[in-house]
């Protein structure tokens, strides 16, 4: 036996002991599950194996099958942000046993199991003449962080339901557990809301789209309507697909700024008499929601439909980059501030966010927002995504709030990842793979007894300069894969050289899966 990881797993596992045995998967291999609850996990595994092997492996209840999935504890609360994702895998000549206390743990075990097989397993056509062998081993594994996410802006550019499902497949392979969908923006509203159909009828389509960088002058536009949105049925399908893979979709409705598309559809939500249309270029825009009771009610109605569709605990209410000029200049808003007894525009934003937070919490859910929600006072119980560096995260932790570390400098995957001259146009920045891998997610300043407030981290993909899915994948991979290992393994086990060696093998896996990435 050896304790070295000869096997090319990403993320690396906590412990692996290599044994002399070899398990061979054949057409006669049977899959068993320990209880009915996890039949869906058995099917997931069977579906993964059928494409390249061609074997229609039988699936049944029982603990002694050749491949055995075992849930070790009963009645597990799902969708809990503290879900235990640990698992073990034991491979001997006769049996592969995957055990975990939760379905989430089994899902992670299944992804490790796929990676233990010859890489031809990832092909989508039947592979002849392959010995489907697995090196005997004992694996014990669990993640360092409980929030391992990727954020995706589907507004600046839209990605179809099929593309989102394919994206989820790749995230699942690397054991991510959150996909944060940024669903609303100045440039497009992408989620069907039954009570307010104009949000998508009007808000989901813009007249044209900026060509080149937002700072280029003169501005040039592609003079062609652009848009799209997810129906509620699409969302149900995406949520269910992600859930089978134990990924929680975190929906974001960004307010009170980034709302030009919504105000275009329902002008009564805005602060001016201007007739608006969804924005056609990039940058921060001055249009902001008003704070009338009717607007608060409108947004609560929207959130009600959002909470119906997305079962996860956290609902993201944005809060970033809300310019306050229109609030400063509006007589009505200034009167309203007096009425509400708030002394500054920052406090007014806080008041607005608290209305949303209270509503969301009254339905048993929790709120998360960008670090600007700290500015006029943080709503009770709200979690924070610290994007303008680590400062907001440290401040929120100091107040006893949960935090997801999302600092621009380290985990914004819309930044350049190579020399500017050799890369397609990106927004700015330079965030190569090594920087993502070596980023230490827990800020140095935090004392150990506060570390638990750091739920984890996630990569951000803003899509102003990402026009299609092929380029999206190029920007995300392999940086997201580096982040997946950073989030999963203990700090002292990080080794970027080992990661790159293993990633070089994973390139063949991504090729077989038809996933684009930066070489
Ligand atoms: C952000 O990047 N505006 C959160």
Short mmCIF file of C-alpha atoms and ligand atoms in Angstrom, two decimals:
data_model
loop_
_atom_site.label_atom_id
_atom_site.label_comp_id
_atom_site.label_asym_id
_atom_site.label_seq_id
_atom_site.Cartn_x
_atom_site.Cartn_y
_atom_site.Cartn_z
CA UNK A 1 0.00 0.00 0.00
CA UNK A 2 1.10 3.52 -0.62
CA UNK A 3 -0.25 6.86 0.53
CA UNK A 4 0.76 8.79 -2.59
CA UNK A 5 -1.92 9.91 -4.96
CA UNK A 6 -0.98 8.08 -8.14
CA UNK A 7 -4.45 8.65 -9.36
CA UNK A 8 -5.34 11.83 -11.20
CA UNK A 9 -8.23 13.11 -9.18
CA UNK A 10 -9.27 16.79 -9.19
CA UNK A 11 -9.93 18.03 -6.62
CA UNK A 12 -7.34 15.85 -4.86
CA UNK A 13 -8.86 13.68 -2.14
CA UNK A 14 -8.10 13.94 1.58
CA UNK A 15 -6.69 10.42 1.91
CA UNK A 16 -6.05 7.60 -0.51
CA UNK A 17 -4.45 4.22 0.10
CA UNK A 18 -3.58 2.22 -2.98
CA UNK A 19 -4.16 -1.53 -2.76
CA UNK A 20 -2.96 -4.42 -4.89
CA UNK A 21 -6.41 -5.33 -6.14
CA UNK A 22 -7.99 -4.38 -9.46
CA UNK A 23 -11.73 -4.06 -10.07
CA UNK A 24 -12.97 -4.59 -13.61
CA UNK A 25 -16.26 -3.19 -14.85
CA UNK A 26 -17.95 -5.48 -17.39
CA UNK A 27 -21.33 -5.90 -19.03
CA UNK A 28 -22.21 -8.16 -16.09
CA UNK A 29 -21.51 -5.57 -13.38
CA UNK A 30 -24.56 -4.75 -11.26
CA UNK A 31 -25.23 -1.52 -9.36
CA UNK A 32 -26.98 -1.63 -6.00
CA UNK A 33 -28.27 1.10 -3.73
CA UNK A 34 -28.87 0.76 0.01
CA UNK A 35 -32.32 2.41 0.03
CA UNK A 36 -34.99 3.74 -2.32
CA UNK A 37 -34.13 7.33 -1.50
CA UNK A 38 -30.93 7.05 -3.48
CA UNK A 39 -32.19 5.17 -6.54
CA UNK A 40 -31.78 8.49 -8.38
CA UNK A 41 -28.06 8.50 -7.51
CA UNK A 42 -27.80 4.94 -8.84
CA UNK A 43 -29.43 6.07 -12.08
CA UNK A 44 -27.08 9.03 -12.33
CA UNK A 45 -24.09 6.69 -12.07
CA UNK A 46 -25.58 4.23 -14.55
CA UNK A 47 -26.26 7.04 -17.03
CA UNK A 48 -22.68 8.28 -16.69
CA UNK A 49 -21.31 4.80 -17.46
CA UNK A 50 -23.57 3.78 -20.32
CA UNK A 51 -22.41 6.27 -22.95
CA UNK A 52 -18.85 5.04 -23.33
CA UNK A 53 -19.18 1.42 -22.19
CA UNK A 54 -22.49 0.67 -23.87
CA UNK A 55 -23.34 -1.47 -20.83
CA UNK A 56 -26.90 -1.22 -19.59
CA UNK A 57 -25.97 -2.06 -16.02
CA UNK A 58 -28.83 -3.39 -13.88
CA UNK A 59 -29.75 -1.21 -10.90
CA UNK A 60 -31.49 -2.61 -7.82
CA UNK A 61 -31.88 -2.31 -4.07
CA UNK A 62 -29.16 -4.05 -2.04
CA UNK A 63 -25.78 -3.54 -0.42
CA UNK A 64 -23.76 -6.36 -1.98
CA UNK A 65 -23.75 -5.51 -5.66
CA UNK A 66 -20.49 -5.10 -7.60
CA UNK A 67 -20.89 -1.35 -7.38
CA UNK A 68 -22.67 -0.44 -4.20
CA UNK A 69 -23.97 2.98 -3.14
CA UNK A 70 -24.66 3.17 0.56
CA UNK A 71 -26.37 5.96 2.46
CA UNK A 72 -25.13 5.58 6.02
CA UNK A 73 -27.65 7.81 7.80
CA UNK A 74 -31.41 8.15 7.52
CA UNK A 75 -33.59 11.24 7.09
CA UNK A 76 -31.15 13.83 5.89
CA UNK A 77 -32.18 17.41 5.51
CA UNK A 78 -31.42 18.46 1.95
CA UNK A 79 -30.60 21.96 0.71
CA UNK A 80 -29.05 22.75 4.07
CA UNK A 81 -26.00 24.93 3.71
CA UNK A 82 -24.22 22.76 6.30
CA UNK A 83 -24.83 19.50 4.43
CA UNK A 84 -22.12 16.93 5.12
CA UNK A 85 -20.46 16.09 1.80
CA UNK A 86 -17.96 13.55 3.09
CA UNK A 87 -17.74 10.08 1.54
CA UNK A 88 -15.58 6.99 1.32
CA UNK A 89 -14.79 4.73 -1.63
CA UNK A 90 -13.41 1.22 -1.24
CA UNK A 91 -12.29 -0.60 -4.36
CA UNK A 92 -11.37 -4.28 -4.12
CA UNK A 93 -11.22 -7.06 -6.77
CA UNK A 94 -14.86 -7.89 -6.31
CA UNK A 95 -16.56 -4.67 -5.29
CA UNK A 96 -16.58 -0.86 -5.40
CA UNK A 97 -18.36 0.55 -2.39
CA UNK A 98 -19.34 4.23 -2.26
CA UNK A 99 -20.57 5.33 1.17
CA UNK A 100 -21.74 8.67 2.52
CA UNK A 101 -24.03 10.05 5.23
CA UNK A 102 -25.91 12.24 2.71
CA UNK A 103 -26.99 12.20 -0.92
CA UNK A 104 -24.63 15.12 -1.49
CA UNK A 105 -21.73 13.00 -0.25
CA UNK A 106 -22.76 10.21 -2.62
CA UNK A 107 -22.89 12.66 -5.52
CA UNK A 108 -19.29 13.71 -4.77
CA UNK A 109 -18.27 10.03 -4.48
CA UNK A 110 -19.79 9.31 -7.89
CA UNK A 111 -17.65 12.06 -9.46
CA UNK A 112 -14.48 10.62 -7.88
CA UNK A 113 -15.51 7.17 -9.07
CA UNK A 114 -15.79 8.40 -12.69
CA UNK A 115 -12.32 9.91 -12.39
CA UNK A 116 -10.90 6.58 -11.15
CA UNK A 117 -11.93 4.85 -14.39
CA UNK A 118 -9.88 5.05 -17.62
CA UNK A 119 -10.47 8.48 -19.16
CA UNK A 120 -12.26 6.94 -22.16
CA UNK A 121 -15.21 6.71 -19.75
CA UNK A 122 -15.89 10.40 -20.51
CA UNK A 123 -16.41 9.75 -24.22
CA UNK A 124 -19.94 10.09 -25.57
CA UNK A 125 -19.49 7.24 -28.04
CA UNK A 126 -19.04 3.56 -27.25
CA UNK A 127 -15.34 2.71 -26.76
CA UNK A 128 -14.28 -0.72 -28.05
CA UNK A 129 -11.34 -2.70 -26.65
CA UNK A 130 -11.05 -0.84 -23.37
CA UNK A 131 -10.44 -2.71 -20.13
CA UNK A 132 -12.59 -0.76 -17.66
CA UNK A 133 -10.33 -1.33 -14.69
CA UNK A 134 -10.01 0.57 -11.43
CA UNK A 135 -6.93 0.42 -9.22
CA UNK A 136 -7.81 -0.98 -5.80
CA UNK A 137 -7.89 1.78 -3.21
CA UNK A 138 -9.47 3.20 -0.10
CA UNK A 139 -10.48 6.85 -0.25
CA UNK A 140 -11.69 9.04 2.58
CA UNK A 141 -12.65 12.51 1.50
CA UNK A 142 -14.47 15.67 2.56
CA UNK A 143 -14.35 19.34 1.54
CA UNK A 144 -12.71 22.21 3.40
CA UNK A 145 -15.48 24.69 2.53
CA UNK A 146 -19.27 24.35 2.40
CA UNK A 147 -19.93 26.98 -0.32
CA UNK A 148 -18.10 26.12 -3.54
CA UNK A 149 -19.66 28.17 -6.24
CA UNK A 150 -19.63 29.62 -9.71
CA UNK A 151 -21.61 32.72 -10.58
CA UNK A 152 -22.89 33.24 -14.10
CA UNK A 153 -24.24 36.47 -15.61
CA UNK A 154 -26.89 35.40 -18.13
CA UNK A 155 -27.96 38.99 -18.77
CA UNK A 156 -25.19 40.79 -20.64
CA UNK A 157 -25.16 37.71 -22.82
CA UNK A 158 -27.75 34.97 -22.64
CA UNK A 159 -26.99 31.26 -22.43
CA UNK A 160 -29.63 28.73 -23.43
CA UNK A 161 -31.12 26.19 -21.06
CA UNK A 162 -29.13 23.44 -22.82
CA UNK A 163 -25.90 25.38 -22.34
CA UNK A 164 -26.64 25.93 -18.66
CA UNK A 165 -27.27 22.18 -18.23
CA UNK A 166 -23.99 21.35 -19.93
CA UNK A 167 -22.24 23.90 -17.70
CA UNK A 168 -23.77 22.23 -14.63
CA UNK A 169 -22.36 18.88 -15.81
CA UNK A 170 -18.83 20.24 -15.80
CA UNK A 171 -19.29 21.96 -12.42
CA UNK A 172 -20.57 18.68 -10.96
CA UNK A 173 -17.49 16.80 -12.16
CA UNK A 174 -15.35 19.17 -10.07
CA UNK A 175 -17.62 18.95 -7.01
CA UNK A 176 -19.02 22.48 -7.04
CA UNK A 177 -22.20 22.79 -5.00
CA UNK A 178 -23.55 26.24 -5.96
CA UNK A 179 -24.44 27.86 -9.28
CA UNK A 180 -25.34 31.51 -8.72
CA UNK A 181 -27.45 32.74 -11.64
CA UNK A 182 -27.39 36.51 -12.10
CA UNK A 183 -30.84 36.79 -13.69
CA UNK A 184 -31.59 40.53 -13.94
CA UNK A 185 -29.65 43.48 -15.27
CA UNK A 186 -29.87 46.84 -17.01
CA UNK A 187 -29.27 45.00 -20.30
CA UNK A 188 -31.85 42.24 -19.85
CA UNK A 189 -34.33 40.57 -17.49
CA UNK A 190 -34.01 36.81 -17.99
CA UNK A 191 -36.61 35.18 -15.70
CA UNK A 192 -40.31 34.78 -16.52
CA UNK A 193 -42.46 36.30 -13.74
CA UNK A 194 -46.13 35.33 -14.22
CA UNK A 195 -47.55 38.30 -12.36
CA UNK A 196 -45.50 40.83 -14.37
CA UNK A 197 -45.17 39.50 -17.93
CA UNK A 198 -43.71 42.70 -19.34
CA UNK A 199 -40.49 42.02 -17.38
CA UNK A 200 -39.61 39.53 -20.09
CA UNK A 201 -41.85 40.75 -22.96
CA UNK A 202 -40.11 44.13 -22.83
CA UNK A 203 -37.20 43.65 -20.44
CA UNK A 204 -35.62 40.57 -22.03
CA UNK A 205 -34.77 42.20 -25.37
CA UNK A 206 -32.47 45.07 -26.24
CA UNK A 207 -32.30 46.85 -29.59
CA UNK A 208 -28.56 46.53 -30.17
CA UNK A 209 -25.30 45.53 -28.47
CA UNK A 210 -22.04 47.37 -27.98
CA UNK A 211 -19.10 46.29 -30.15
CA UNK A 212 -15.61 46.44 -28.60
CA UNK A 213 -14.71 47.74 -25.16
CA UNK A 214 -16.98 50.07 -23.15
CA UNK A 215 -14.12 52.60 -23.02
CA UNK A 216 -13.64 52.68 -26.84
CA UNK A 217 -14.68 55.92 -28.53
CA UNK A 218 -16.71 56.45 -30.57
CA UNK A 219 -19.09 53.80 -29.28
CA UNK A 220 -20.11 51.31 -31.98
CA UNK A 221 -23.12 49.00 -31.88
CA UNK A 222 -24.27 45.86 -33.61
CA UNK A 223 -27.65 47.03 -34.79
CA UNK A 224 -29.56 43.82 -34.12
CA UNK A 225 -32.08 42.94 -31.41
CA UNK A 226 -30.60 40.66 -28.75
CA UNK A 227 -32.30 38.78 -25.95
CA UNK A 228 -33.83 35.71 -24.39
CA UNK A 229 -35.16 34.47 -21.09
CA UNK A 230 -35.92 31.32 -19.12
CA UNK A 231 -39.53 30.29 -18.76
CA UNK A 232 -40.55 29.01 -15.35
CA UNK A 233 -40.59 25.49 -16.85
CA UNK A 234 -36.99 25.99 -18.02
CA UNK A 235 -36.02 27.00 -14.51
CA UNK A 236 -37.75 23.99 -12.97
CA UNK A 237 -35.78 21.78 -15.35
CA UNK A 238 -32.47 23.51 -14.54
CA UNK A 239 -33.11 23.33 -10.78
CA UNK A 240 -34.05 19.63 -10.96
CA UNK A 241 -31.04 18.77 -13.12
CA UNK A 242 -28.70 20.60 -10.75
CA UNK A 243 -30.38 19.02 -7.74
CA UNK A 244 -29.76 15.47 -9.07
CA UNK A 245 -26.09 16.48 -9.11
CA UNK A 246 -26.43 18.09 -5.65
CA UNK A 247 -25.83 21.60 -6.92
CA UNK A 248 -28.02 24.35 -5.48
CA UNK A 249 -29.01 27.15 -7.84
CA UNK A 250 -28.77 30.54 -6.12
CA UNK A 251 -30.98 33.05 -7.94
CA UNK A 252 -30.05 36.73 -7.97
CA UNK A 253 -32.53 39.55 -8.49
CA UNK A 254 -30.23 42.58 -8.39
CA UNK A 255 -31.76 45.66 -6.71
CA UNK A 256 -32.19 48.59 -6.26
CA UNK A 257 -29.65 49.40 -9.03
CA UNK A 258 -29.04 47.39 -12.22
CA UNK A 259 -32.79 47.66 -12.86
CA UNK A 260 -33.03 49.52 -16.18
CA UNK A 261 -34.65 46.57 -17.99
CA UNK A 262 -37.34 46.28 -15.29
CA UNK A 263 -37.98 50.03 -15.26
CA UNK A 264 -38.28 49.92 -19.07
CA UNK A 265 -41.07 47.36 -18.67
CA UNK A 266 -42.76 49.04 -15.69
CA UNK A 267 -41.84 52.77 -15.66
CA UNK A 268 -43.68 53.26 -12.34
CA UNK A 269 -40.74 51.49 -10.65
CA UNK A 270 -38.30 54.27 -11.60
CA UNK A 271 -37.36 57.73 -10.35
CA UNK A 272 -37.76 59.78 -13.54
CA UNK A 273 -40.35 60.33 -16.28
CA UNK A 274 -37.93 59.15 -18.94
CA UNK A 275 -39.08 56.42 -21.32
CA UNK A 276 -36.41 53.75 -21.10
CA UNK A 277 -35.37 50.65 -22.98
CA UNK A 278 -33.00 47.90 -21.86
CA UNK A 279 -29.44 49.23 -22.01
CA UNK A 280 -27.34 48.37 -25.09
CA UNK A 281 -23.84 49.03 -23.75
CA UNK A 282 -21.81 48.14 -20.63
CA UNK A 283 -21.06 50.11 -17.50
CA UNK A 284 -22.82 51.26 -14.36
CA UNK A 285 -26.11 52.97 -15.03
CA UNK A 286 -27.84 55.66 -12.99
CA UNK A 287 -31.39 54.31 -13.19
CA UNK A 288 -32.53 53.01 -9.83
CA UNK A 289 -35.79 51.81 -8.30
CA UNK A 290 -37.91 54.26 -6.33
CA UNK A 291 -38.90 53.30 -2.78
CA UNK A 292 -42.69 53.64 -2.93
CA UNK A 293 -44.72 51.02 -1.07
CA UNK A 294 -45.99 49.84 -4.46
CA UNK A 295 -42.41 49.19 -5.64
CA UNK A 296 -41.59 47.32 -2.45
CA UNK A 297 -44.72 45.19 -3.00
CA UNK A 298 -43.81 44.60 -6.66
CA UNK A 299 -40.38 43.30 -5.70
CA UNK A 300 -41.83 41.13 -2.95
CA UNK A 301 -44.18 39.60 -5.56
CA UNK A 302 -41.19 38.92 -7.80
CA UNK A 303 -39.33 37.31 -4.89
CA UNK A 304 -42.37 35.16 -4.08
CA UNK A 305 -42.21 33.62 -7.55
CA UNK A 306 -38.43 33.29 -7.24
CA UNK A 307 -38.79 31.44 -3.91
CA UNK A 308 -41.38 29.11 -5.48
CA UNK A 309 -38.95 28.21 -8.26
CA UNK A 310 -35.66 28.00 -6.37
CA UNK A 311 -35.77 25.79 -3.25
CA UNK A 312 -32.28 26.67 -1.91
CA UNK A 313 -31.88 28.51 1.35
CA UNK A 314 -30.23 31.67 0.03
CA UNK A 315 -31.89 34.25 -2.21
CA UNK A 316 -29.47 36.84 -3.64
CA UNK A 317 -30.78 40.40 -3.78
CA UNK A 318 -27.73 42.04 -5.35
CA UNK A 319 -27.27 45.51 -3.89
CA UNK A 320 -24.10 46.32 -5.85
CA UNK A 321 -23.23 49.50 -7.72
CA UNK A 322 -26.49 51.34 -7.07
CA UNK A 323 -25.69 54.95 -8.00
CA UNK A 324 -27.68 57.31 -5.79
CA UNK A 325 -27.82 60.45 -8.02
CA UNK A 326 -31.48 59.99 -8.90
CA UNK A 327 -32.33 59.57 -5.21
CA UNK A 328 -30.38 62.73 -4.37
CA UNK A 329 -32.12 64.71 -7.09
CA UNK A 330 -35.70 63.52 -6.66
CA UNK A 331 -37.99 65.68 -4.52
CA UNK A 332 -40.25 62.70 -3.96
CA UNK A 333 -37.41 60.44 -2.75
CA UNK A 334 -36.10 63.14 -0.42
CA UNK A 335 -39.64 63.52 1.07
CA UNK A 336 -39.87 59.78 1.41
CA UNK A 337 -36.56 59.73 3.32
CA UNK A 338 -38.05 62.23 5.79
CA UNK A 339 -41.20 60.11 6.03
CA UNK A 340 -39.14 56.98 6.76
CA UNK A 341 -36.73 58.80 9.06
CA UNK A 342 -33.61 57.75 7.13
CA UNK A 343 -30.75 60.22 7.03
CA UNK A 344 -28.75 59.28 3.96
CA UNK A 345 -29.15 57.59 0.60
CA UNK A 346 -26.97 54.72 1.89
CA UNK A 347 -29.39 54.26 4.78
CA UNK A 348 -32.25 54.36 2.30
CA UNK A 349 -30.69 51.51 0.35
CA UNK A 350 -30.34 49.64 3.63
CA UNK A 351 -33.99 50.31 4.41
CA UNK A 352 -34.96 48.92 1.01
CA UNK A 353 -32.78 45.82 1.40
CA UNK A 354 -34.23 45.26 4.88
CA UNK A 355 -37.75 45.23 3.39
CA UNK A 356 -36.64 42.46 1.03
CA UNK A 357 -34.66 40.62 3.71
CA UNK A 358 -37.60 40.65 6.13
CA UNK A 359 -39.90 39.27 3.43
CA UNK A 360 -37.47 36.53 2.42
CA UNK A 361 -36.81 35.58 6.05
CA UNK A 362 -40.55 35.48 6.78
CA UNK A 363 -40.69 32.58 4.27
CA UNK A 364 -37.94 30.73 6.09
CA UNK A 365 -35.18 31.66 3.67
CA UNK A 366 -32.00 33.70 4.00
CA UNK A 367 -30.67 36.69 2.13
CA UNK A 368 -27.30 37.15 0.53
CA UNK A 369 -26.02 40.25 -1.25
CA UNK A 370 -22.89 41.97 -2.58
CA UNK A 371 -20.78 43.83 0.00
CA UNK A 372 -22.50 47.17 -0.67
CA UNK A 373 -25.35 45.89 1.52
CA UNK A 374 -23.07 46.69 4.47
CA UNK A 375 -23.06 50.38 3.68
CA UNK A 376 -26.13 51.83 5.39
CA UNK A 377 -26.26 49.04 8.00
CA UNK A 378 -26.44 45.30 7.34
CA UNK A 379 -29.83 43.55 7.57
CA UNK A 380 -30.06 40.99 10.38
CA UNK A 381 -29.03 37.53 9.25
CA UNK A 382 -27.90 38.63 5.78
CA UNK A 383 -24.85 36.91 4.28
CA UNK A 384 -22.35 38.92 2.27
CA UNK A 385 -20.39 38.31 -0.93
CA UNK A 386 -17.16 40.24 -0.54
CA UNK A 387 -16.23 41.33 -4.07
CA UNK A 388 -14.40 44.65 -3.58
CA UNK A 389 -11.48 42.88 -1.94
CA UNK A 390 -11.58 41.19 1.47
CA UNK A 391 -12.60 44.24 3.48
CA UNK A 392 -16.37 43.77 3.31
CA UNK A 393 -16.02 40.10 4.21
CA UNK A 394 -13.89 40.88 7.25
CA UNK A 395 -16.34 43.56 8.39
CA UNK A 396 -19.34 41.25 7.99
CA UNK A 397 -17.62 38.42 9.87
CA UNK A 398 -16.83 40.91 12.66
CA UNK A 399 -20.58 41.49 12.95
CA UNK A 400 -21.25 37.75 13.06
CA UNK A 401 -22.52 37.29 9.49
CA UNK A 402 -21.78 34.49 7.05
CA UNK A 403 -19.60 35.42 4.11
CA UNK A 404 -18.69 34.09 0.67
CA UNK A 405 -15.32 35.45 -0.41
CA UNK A 406 -15.51 36.67 -4.01
CA UNK A 407 -12.70 39.24 -4.31
CA UNK A 408 -12.32 40.60 -7.84
CA UNK A 409 -8.58 40.32 -7.84
CA UNK A 410 -8.58 36.55 -7.32
CA UNK A 411 -11.85 35.02 -8.50
CA UNK A 412 -13.26 37.16 -11.32
CA UNK A 413 -13.01 34.95 -14.36
CA UNK A 414 -13.99 37.72 -16.76
CA UNK A 415 -10.46 39.11 -16.20
CA UNK A 416 -7.59 38.29 -18.55
CA UNK A 417 -5.92 34.95 -17.84
CA UNK A 418 -2.98 35.43 -20.21
CA UNK A 419 -1.07 38.21 -21.97
CA UNK A 420 -3.57 40.75 -23.23
CA UNK A 421 -2.01 40.72 -26.71
CA UNK A 422 -2.74 37.03 -27.17
CA UNK A 423 -6.21 36.87 -25.62
CA UNK A 424 -9.64 37.87 -26.89
CA UNK A 425 -10.98 41.19 -25.54
CA UNK A 426 -11.78 41.02 -21.81
CA UNK A 427 -12.94 43.60 -19.32
CA UNK A 428 -9.54 44.26 -17.63
CA UNK A 429 -7.38 42.70 -14.88
CA UNK A 430 -4.99 39.77 -14.89
CA UNK A 431 -6.01 36.67 -12.97
CA UNK A 432 -4.01 33.66 -14.13
CA UNK A 433 -4.64 30.13 -12.91
CA UNK A 434 -1.85 30.14 -10.30
CA UNK A 435 -3.32 33.22 -8.65
CA UNK A 436 -6.71 31.51 -8.32
CA UNK A 437 -5.15 28.31 -7.00
CA UNK A 438 -2.94 30.03 -4.44
CA UNK A 439 -5.56 32.52 -3.23
CA UNK A 440 -6.12 31.89 0.50
CA UNK A 441 -9.85 32.13 1.03
CA UNK A 442 -9.75 32.88 4.77
CA UNK A 443 -8.32 36.37 5.30
CA UNK A 444 -5.16 36.41 7.45
CA UNK A 445 -6.66 38.90 9.88
CA UNK A 446 -9.47 36.61 11.03
CA UNK A 447 -8.97 34.82 14.34
CA UNK A 448 -9.58 31.04 14.21
CA UNK A 449 -12.83 31.27 16.18
CA UNK A 450 -14.31 33.35 13.32
CA UNK A 451 -13.18 31.15 10.42
CA UNK A 452 -16.47 29.27 10.39
CA UNK A 453 -18.27 32.42 9.15
CA UNK A 454 -16.40 32.08 5.85
CA UNK A 455 -18.69 29.71 3.98
CA UNK A 456 -16.35 29.48 1.00
CA UNK A 457 -15.75 31.20 -2.30
CA UNK A 458 -17.00 31.32 -5.86
CA UNK A 459 -15.77 32.36 -9.29
CA UNK A 460 -17.60 35.24 -10.98
CA UNK A 461 -18.33 35.29 -14.70
CA UNK A 462 -19.65 38.59 -15.91
CA UNK A 463 -20.39 38.28 -19.59
CA UNK A 464 -20.10 41.72 -21.20
CA UNK A 465 -17.19 40.41 -23.29
CA UNK A 466 -18.29 36.78 -23.43
CA UNK A 467 -20.67 36.53 -26.38
CA UNK A 468 -21.12 32.77 -26.58
CA UNK A 469 -20.88 29.49 -24.68
CA UNK A 470 -17.63 28.41 -26.35
CA UNK A 471 -15.86 31.53 -25.10
CA UNK A 472 -17.59 31.27 -21.72
CA UNK A 473 -16.03 27.85 -21.18
CA UNK A 474 -12.64 29.20 -22.30
CA UNK A 475 -12.79 31.94 -19.67
CA UNK A 476 -13.99 29.61 -16.92
CA UNK A 477 -11.81 26.52 -17.42
CA UNK A 478 -9.30 25.75 -16.06
CA UNK A 479 -9.52 28.63 -13.56
CA UNK A 480 -12.70 27.21 -12.04
CA UNK A 481 -11.05 23.80 -11.78
CA UNK A 482 -8.17 25.40 -9.85
CA UNK A 483 -10.72 27.06 -7.58
CA UNK A 484 -12.51 23.74 -7.07
CA UNK A 485 -9.34 22.24 -5.61
CA UNK A 486 -8.58 25.39 -3.61
CA UNK A 487 -12.05 25.08 -2.04
CA UNK A 488 -11.94 21.35 -1.47
CA UNK A 489 -8.55 20.45 -0.03
CA UNK A 490 -6.83 21.64 3.14
CA UNK A 491 -4.58 24.66 2.77
CA UNK A 492 -1.41 22.74 3.65
CA UNK A 493 -2.10 20.19 0.90
CA UNK A 494 -2.26 22.74 -1.92
CA UNK A 495 0.42 22.19 -4.56
CA UNK A 496 0.07 24.07 -7.82
CA UNK A 497 2.69 21.96 -9.64
CA UNK A 498 0.84 18.76 -8.80
CA UNK A 499 -2.42 20.43 -9.81
CA UNK A 500 -1.06 21.41 -13.22
CA UNK A 501 0.28 17.87 -13.83
CA UNK A 502 -3.12 16.43 -13.02
CA UNK A 503 -4.88 19.09 -15.07
CA UNK A 504 -2.80 18.13 -18.11
CA UNK A 505 -4.41 14.69 -17.90
CA UNK A 506 -7.82 16.27 -17.32
CA UNK A 507 -7.44 18.14 -20.62
CA UNK A 508 -8.13 14.81 -22.31
CA UNK A 509 -11.25 14.41 -20.17
CA UNK A 510 -12.50 17.88 -21.12
CA UNK A 511 -11.75 17.13 -24.79
CA UNK A 512 -13.85 13.98 -24.61
CA UNK A 513 -16.65 15.89 -22.91
CA UNK A 514 -16.52 18.59 -25.59
CA UNK A 515 -15.74 21.27 -22.99
CA UNK A 516 -13.65 24.22 -24.20
CA UNK A 517 -10.82 25.53 -21.99
CA UNK A 518 -7.64 27.57 -22.12
CA UNK A 519 -4.72 25.28 -22.93
C1 LIG B 1 -20.05 43.22 -9.01
O1 LIG B 1 -19.03 42.82 -9.58
N1 LIG B 1 -20.68 44.29 -9.44
C2 LIG B 1 -20.62 42.52 -7.88
#
